[in-house]
Amino acid sequence: MIHMKKPLAAVLLLSAGSLAAADAALTIVPGEWEIELVREGGATFSDSTAKDGHRSVDENRVIQSNTMCLGPDKATLQPAMLAPNCRISDATQTGRKFEARLSCPHPTMTMTGNLTIEVSGDGKKAFGVQVLSGGGNTVGATMISRLNMKRIGDCEGQDK
């Protein structure tokens, strides 16, 4: 299974890693945010001990679930938060929605797919989804990462 190398909390604060998406930033309301990142997916890979030489696995798990204070200087969502190690292309931003194609290198296979990030009109909820797949008929993988964010109040010590 393919794993992201950077935790969401750290990636939230990074700029987009691609020139095609460098200007993309969706603003959210500063404050305390509840953040959940869920990974869903499956893979089929070579396994010499298996009867047909291949084995499959499914993975559905919460990668991160926490709260985080995002002050006015950090209250933006960048495409790199869901695709930190990927090349972002064909990026479009319409209002409060960002969409792009992804190509993500990995030692075992290149994964390709799509990324969508959308912020509610009031800026207090955000949703992202990254869908990647790669491989062929006998060895391959599909991975879906879902990001759900909800503003739950002001940060401790923040003026109201």
CSV table of C-alpha atoms in Angstrom, one decimal, residues 32-122:
chain,number,residue,atom,x,y,z
A,32,GLU,CA,-10.1,25.9,15.6
A,33,TRP,CA,-10.6,23.2,13.0
A,34,GLU,CA,-11.6,19.5,13.3
A,35,ILE,CA,-9.6,17.6,10.6
A,36,GLU,CA,-10.0,14.0,9.5
A,37,LEU,CA,-8.1,12.3,6.8
A,38,VAL,CA,-9.3,8.8,5.7
A,39,ARG,CA,-7.5,6.4,3.4
A,40,GLU,CA,-9.4,3.8,1.4
A,41,GLY,CA,-7.9,1.5,-1.2
A,42,GLY,CA,-6.6,-1.8,-2.3
A,43,ALA,CA,-3.6,-3.4,-4.0
A,44,THR,CA,-2.7,-6.5,-5.8
A,45,PHE,CA,1.0,-7.4,-5.7
A,46,SER,CA,3.4,-10.2,-6.5
A,47,ASP,CA,3.8,-12.8,-3.8
A,48,SER,CA,5.8,-15.9,-4.5
A,49,THR,CA,4.2,-17.7,-1.6
A,50,ALA,CA,0.6,-17.2,-3.0
A,51,LYS,CA,-1.0,-20.0,-5.1
A,52,ASP,CA,-1.2,-17.8,-8.2
A,53,GLY,CA,1.8,-15.7,-7.4
A,54,HIS,CA,-0.2,-12.6,-6.4
A,55,ARG,CA,-1.9,-11.4,-3.2
A,56,SER,CA,-4.5,-8.6,-2.6
A,57,VAL,CA,-5.0,-6.3,0.4
A,58,ASP,CA,-7.6,-3.8,1.3
A,59,GLU,CA,-7.0,-0.8,3.5
A,60,ASN,CA,-9.6,1.5,5.0
A,61,ARG,CA,-8.4,3.5,7.9
A,62,VAL,CA,-8.3,6.9,9.5
A,63,ILE,CA,-4.9,8.4,8.9
A,64,GLN,CA,-5.3,11.5,11.0
A,65,SER,CA,-8.1,12.8,13.2
A,66,ASN,CA,-7.4,15.9,15.3
A,67,THR,CA,-8.0,19.6,15.9
A,68,MET,CA,-5.8,22.4,14.8
A,69,CYS,CA,-5.7,26.2,15.3
A,70,LEU,CA,-5.4,27.9,11.9
A,71,GLY,CA,-4.7,31.6,12.4
A,72,PRO,CA,-5.3,34.3,9.7
A,73,ASP,CA,-1.9,33.7,8.2
A,74,LYS,CA,-2.5,29.9,7.8
A,75,ALA,CA,-6.2,29.8,6.8
A,76,THR,CA,-5.7,28.6,3.3
A,77,LEU,CA,-5.9,25.1,1.7
A,78,GLN,CA,-3.2,24.3,-0.9
A,79,PRO,CA,-3.4,21.5,-3.4
A,80,ALA,CA,-0.2,20.0,-2.0
A,81,MET,CA,-2.0,19.1,1.3
A,82,LEU,CA,-3.5,16.1,-0.4
A,83,ALA,CA,-0.8,15.5,-3.0
A,84,PRO,CA,2.5,16.4,-1.5
A,85,ASN,CA,4.6,14.1,-3.7
A,86,CYS,CA,2.7,14.5,-6.9
A,87,ARG,CA,2.9,16.5,-10.1
A,88,ILE,CA,-0.2,18.6,-10.4
A,89,SER,CA,-1.5,19.5,-13.9
A,90,ASP,CA,-4.6,20.7,-15.7
A,91,ALA,CA,-5.5,22.7,-12.6
A,92,THR,CA,-8.7,24.7,-12.5
A,93,GLN,CA,-10.2,26.8,-9.8
A,94,THR,CA,-13.8,27.9,-10.0
A,95,GLY,CA,-15.0,29.9,-7.1
A,96,ARG,CA,-14.4,27.8,-4.0
A,97,LYS,CA,-13.5,24.6,-5.8
A,98,PHE,CA,-10.1,23.3,-7.1
A,99,GLU,CA,-9.7,20.4,-9.5
A,100,ALA,CA,-6.6,18.9,-11.0
A,101,ARG,CA,-5.0,15.8,-12.5
A,102,LEU,CA,-2.2,14.1,-10.6
A,103,SER,CA,0.8,12.0,-11.4
A,104,CYS,CA,2.5,10.5,-8.3
A,105,PRO,CA,5.8,8.6,-8.7
A,106,HIS,CA,6.4,5.7,-6.4
A,107,PRO,CA,9.2,3.0,-6.5
A,108,THR,CA,6.8,0.2,-7.4
A,109,MET,CA,4.5,2.1,-9.9
A,110,THR,CA,3.4,5.6,-11.0
A,111,MET,CA,-0.1,6.4,-9.7
A,112,THR,CA,-2.3,8.8,-11.6
A,113,GLY,CA,-5.7,10.3,-10.9
A,114,ASN,CA,-7.6,13.4,-9.8
A,115,LEU,CA,-7.7,15.8,-6.9
A,116,THR,CA,-10.7,17.9,-5.8
A,117,ILE,CA,-10.8,20.4,-2.9
A,118,GLU,CA,-13.9,22.3,-2.1
A,119,VAL,CA,-14.7,24.9,0.6
A,120,SER,CA,-18.2,25.8,1.7
A,121,GLY,CA,-19.6,29.2,0.8
A,122,ASP,CA,-19.2,30.5,4.4
